[in-house]
Backbone as JSON Lines, residues from 0, in Angstrom:
{"i":0,"aa":"S","n":[-45.08,-3.12,48.41],"ca":[-46.12,-3.18,48.88],"c":[-46.7,-2.81,50.08]}
{"i":1,"aa":"S","n":[-47.56,-3.31,50.89],"ca":[-48.34,-2.55,52.13],"c":[-49.17,-3.24,52.75]}
{"i":2,"aa":"G","n":[-48.91,-2.95,53.61],"ca":[-50.56,-4.27,54.6],"c":[-50.48,-3.48,56.18]}
{"i":3,"aa":"K","n":[-51.42,-4.21,56.68],"ca":[-51.21,-3.93,57.98],"c":[-50.06,-3.16,58.8]}
{"i":4,"aa":"V","n":[-49.97,-2.61,59.39],"ca":[-48.95,-2.33,60.24],"c":[-49.15,-2.86,62.21]}
{"i":5,"aa":"E","n":[-47.82,-3.71,61.99],"ca":[-48.33,-5.15,63.48],"c":[-46.57,-4.35,64.0]}
{"i":6,"aa":"Y","n":[-46.57,-3.8,65.26],"ca":[-45.54,-3.51,66.26],"c":[-44.54,-4.27,66.93]}
{"i":7,"aa":"F","n":[-45.17,-5.51,66.25],"ca":[-45.02,-6.63,67.28],"c":[-43.83,-7.94,66.32]}
{"i":8,"aa":"S","n":[-43.79,-6.97,64.26],"ca":[-43.31,-8.33,63.56],"c":[-42.27,-7.39,62.86]}
{"i":9,"aa":"A","n":[-41.21,-7.94,62.31],"ca":[-40.47,-7.03,61.66],"c":[-40.07,-8.32,60.06]}
{"i":10,"aa":"A","n":[-39.74,-7.79,58.72],"ca":[-38.92,-8.83,57.82],"c":[-37.8,-8.2,57.57]}
{"i":11,"aa":"F","n":[-37.18,-8.33,57.14],"ca":[-35.77,-8.08,56.31],"c":[-35.14,-9.08,55.25]}
{"i":12,"aa":"F","n":[-35.48,-8.31,54.38],"ca":[-34.85,-9.05,52.62],"c":[-33.46,-8.73,52.16]}
{"i":13,"aa":"L","n":[-32.87,-9.65,52.19],"ca":[-31.39,-9.68,52.03],"c":[-31.25,-10.59,50.66]}
{"i":14,"aa":"R","n":[-30.14,-9.97,49.37],"ca":[-29.63,-10.76,48.34],"c":[-28.1,-10.73,48.88]}
{"i":15,"aa":"N","n":[-27.31,-11.54,47.73],"ca":[-25.81,-11.83,48.33],"c":[-25.28,-10.87,47.27]}
{"i":16,"aa":"P","n":[-24.22,-10.13,47.6],"ca":[-23.33,-9.42,46.12],"c":[-22.62,-10.24,45.38]}
{"i":17,"aa":"L","n":[-22.11,-9.69,44.88],"ca":[-21.17,-10.5,43.9],"c":[-19.79,-10.98,44.96]}
{"i":18,"aa":"A","n":[-19.72,-11.88,44.63],"ca":[-18.63,-12.55,46.04],"c":[-18.63,-14.19,46.17]}
{"i":19,"aa":"G","n":[-17.33,-14.7,46.49],"ca":[-16.81,-15.92,46.96],"c":[-17.91,-16.91,45.99]}
{"i":20,"aa":"G","n":[-17.7,-16.35,44.58],"ca":[-17.7,-17.65,43.91],"c":[-19.2,-17.44,43.04]}
{"i":21,"aa":"L","n":[-20.34,-16.46,44.13],"ca":[-21.34,-16.85,43.62],"c":[-21.94,-15.3,42.67]}
{"i":22,"aa":"E","n":[-22.2,-16.22,41.97],"ca":[-22.87,-14.64,40.77],"c":[-23.68,-13.67,41.87]}
{"i":23,"aa":"Q","n":[-24.22,-12.59,41.28],"ca":[-24.85,-11.27,42.28],"c":[-26.02,-11.79,42.16]}
{"i":24,"aa":"D","n":[-27.11,-11.77,43.68],"ca":[-28.31,-11.83,43.76],"c":[-28.73,-13.47,43.15]}
{"i":25,"aa":"V","n":[-27.93,-14.35,43.57],"ca":[-28.26,-15.85,43.17],"c":[-28.85,-16.53,44.89]}
{"i":26,"aa":"V","n":[-28.81,-15.8,45.93],"ca":[-29.12,-16.13,47.15],"c":[-29.79,-15.54,47.88]}
{"i":27,"aa":"S","n":[-30.82,-15.2,48.22],"ca":[-32.16,-14.32,48.74],"c":[-32.13,-15.26,50.72]}
{"i":28,"aa":"I","n":[-32.42,-14.13,51.02],"ca":[-32.18,-14.56,52.9],"c":[-33.11,-13.57,53.61]}
{"i":29,"aa":"L","n":[-34.2,-14.09,53.72],"ca":[-35.27,-13.5,54.47],"c":[-34.89,-13.57,56.09]}
{"i":30,"aa":"R","n":[-35.32,-12.67,56.95],"ca":[-35.38,-12.61,58.28],"c":[-36.64,-12.26,58.78]}
{"i":31,"aa":"E","n":[-37.51,-13.12,59.16],"ca":[-38.65,-12.32,60.35],"c":[-38.41,-13.0,61.82]}
{"i":32,"aa":"R","n":[-38.85,-11.49,62.46],"ca":[-38.68,-11.13,63.98],"c":[-40.49,-10.85,64.52]}
{"i":33,"aa":"F","n":[-40.71,-11.86,65.72],"ca":[-41.7,-11.54,65.96],"c":[-41.45,-11.17,67.68]}
{"i":34,"aa":"V","n":[-42.12,-11.03,68.42],"ca":[-41.66,-10.17,69.25],"c":[-42.97,-10.45,70.27]}
{"i":35,"aa":"G","n":[-43.49,-11.0,71.47],"ca":[-44.5,-11.2,72.07],"c":[-44.23,-11.41,73.76]}
{"i":36,"aa":"E","n":[-44.92,-12.81,74.29],"ca":[-44.2,-12.76,75.22],"c":[-42.33,-13.32,75.11]}
{"i":37,"aa":"S","n":[-42.37,-14.09,74.19],"ca":[-40.67,-14.22,73.78],"c":[-40.18,-13.31,72.81]}
{"i":38,"aa":"M","n":[-39.23,-13.89,72.05],"ca":[-39.13,-13.51,70.76],"c":[-38.18,-14.17,69.98]}
{"i":39,"aa":"Q","n":[-38.79,-14.11,68.65],"ca":[-38.55,-15.41,67.98],"c":[-38.19,-15.05,66.32]}
{"i":40,"aa":"D","n":[-36.51,-15.33,65.89],"ca":[-36.49,-15.28,64.69],"c":[-36.43,-16.31,63.64]}
{"i":41,"aa":"V","n":[-36.92,-16.16,62.5],"ca":[-36.94,-17.19,61.36],"c":[-36.48,-16.61,60.23]}
{"i":42,"aa":"I","n":[-34.85,-17.88,59.77],"ca":[-34.14,-17.34,58.82],"c":[-33.7,-18.33,57.58]}
{"i":43,"aa":"V","n":[-34.25,-17.85,56.54],"ca":[-34.68,-18.67,55.09],"c":[-33.73,-18.42,54.51]}
{"i":44,"aa":"A","n":[-32.67,-19.3,53.91],"ca":[-31.74,-18.89,52.75],"c":[-32.54,-19.68,51.64]}
{"i":45,"aa":"Q","n":[-32.84,-19.08,50.77],"ca":[-33.16,-19.43,49.16],"c":[-32.64,-19.36,47.96]}
{"i":46,"aa":"N","n":[-32.37,-20.24,46.93],"ca":[-31.54,-20.43,46.12],"c":[-32.44,-19.53,45.2]}
{"i":47,"aa":"Q","n":[-32.09,-18.66,44.25],"ca":[-33.36,-17.81,43.47],"c":[-32.62,-18.17,41.59]}
{"i":48,"aa":"S","n":[-31.83,-18.73,41.61],"ca":[-31.44,-19.45,40.07],"c":[-31.64,-20.64,39.9]}
{"i":49,"aa":"M","n":[-31.64,-21.01,38.58],"ca":[-32.22,-22.31,37.98],"c":[-31.33,-23.13,38.36]}
{"i":50,"aa":"E","n":[-30.16,-22.91,38.88],"ca":[-29.14,-24.05,38.66],"c":[-28.58,-24.24,40.55]}
{"i":51,"aa":"R","n":[-28.21,-25.61,40.9],"ca":[-27.62,-25.79,41.83],"c":[-26.89,-24.66,42.95]}
{"i":52,"aa":"Q","n":[-26.49,-24.57,43.67],"ca":[-25.64,-23.51,44.31],"c":[-24.7,-24.31,45.68]}
{"i":53,"aa":"S","n":[-23.64,-23.99,45.59],"ca":[-22.65,-24.56,46.93],"c":[-22.32,-23.6,47.62]}
{"i":54,"aa":"F","n":[-22.19,-23.16,48.95],"ca":[-21.54,-21.86,49.37],"c":[-21.86,-22.18,51.23]}
{"i":55,"aa":"E","n":[-21.2,-21.17,51.32],"ca":[-20.82,-21.47,53.02],"c":[-21.49,-20.74,53.67]}
{"i":56,"aa":"L","n":[-22.24,-21.11,54.85],"ca":[-23.24,-19.71,55.68],"c":[-22.79,-19.96,57.01]}
{"i":57,"aa":"E","n":[-22.37,-18.78,57.25],"ca":[-22.25,-18.31,59.09],"c":[-23.01,-17.48,59.58]}
{"i":58,"aa":"L","n":[-23.09,-18.53,60.54],"ca":[-24.42,-17.53,61.52],"c":[-23.62,-16.85,62.59]}
{"i":59,"aa":"E","n":[-23.44,-15.56,62.85],"ca":[-22.84,-15.13,64.28],"c":[-23.99,-14.4,64.86]}
{"i":60,"aa":"L","n":[-24.21,-14.65,65.93],"ca":[-25.02,-14.55,66.75],"c":[-24.33,-14.02,68.24]}
{"i":61,"aa":"E","n":[-25.23,-13.1,69.05],"ca":[-24.85,-12.27,69.61],"c":[-26.18,-11.75,70.82]}
{"i":62,"aa":"A","n":[-26.33,-11.34,72.35],"ca":[-27.02,-11.01,72.7],"c":[-26.84,-9.56,73.73]}
{"i":63,"aa":"D","n":[-27.56,-9.64,73.94],"ca":[-27.66,-8.46,74.97],"c":[-28.93,-7.86,76.03]}
{"i":64,"aa":"F","n":[-29.12,-8.31,77.51],"ca":[-30.12,-8.19,77.52],"c":[-30.08,-7.03,78.85]}
{"i":65,"aa":"A","n":[-29.39,-6.43,78.72],"ca":[-29.0,-5.25,79.37],"c":[-29.9,-4.4,79.35]}
């Protein structure tokens, strides 16, 4: 797909591998980043299957303001 280039935002699309008891590609993760006067990340995890899924989600965050 294509669209207007916006240098203040980015989007990352991920899907899970076959691991941890989940079938491959049943969970998608969208990470959107907006940079302006501040920086904001939005993370969305979505079940792509028609069945209820159970898994552990862990976020590890770091910052470097150098």
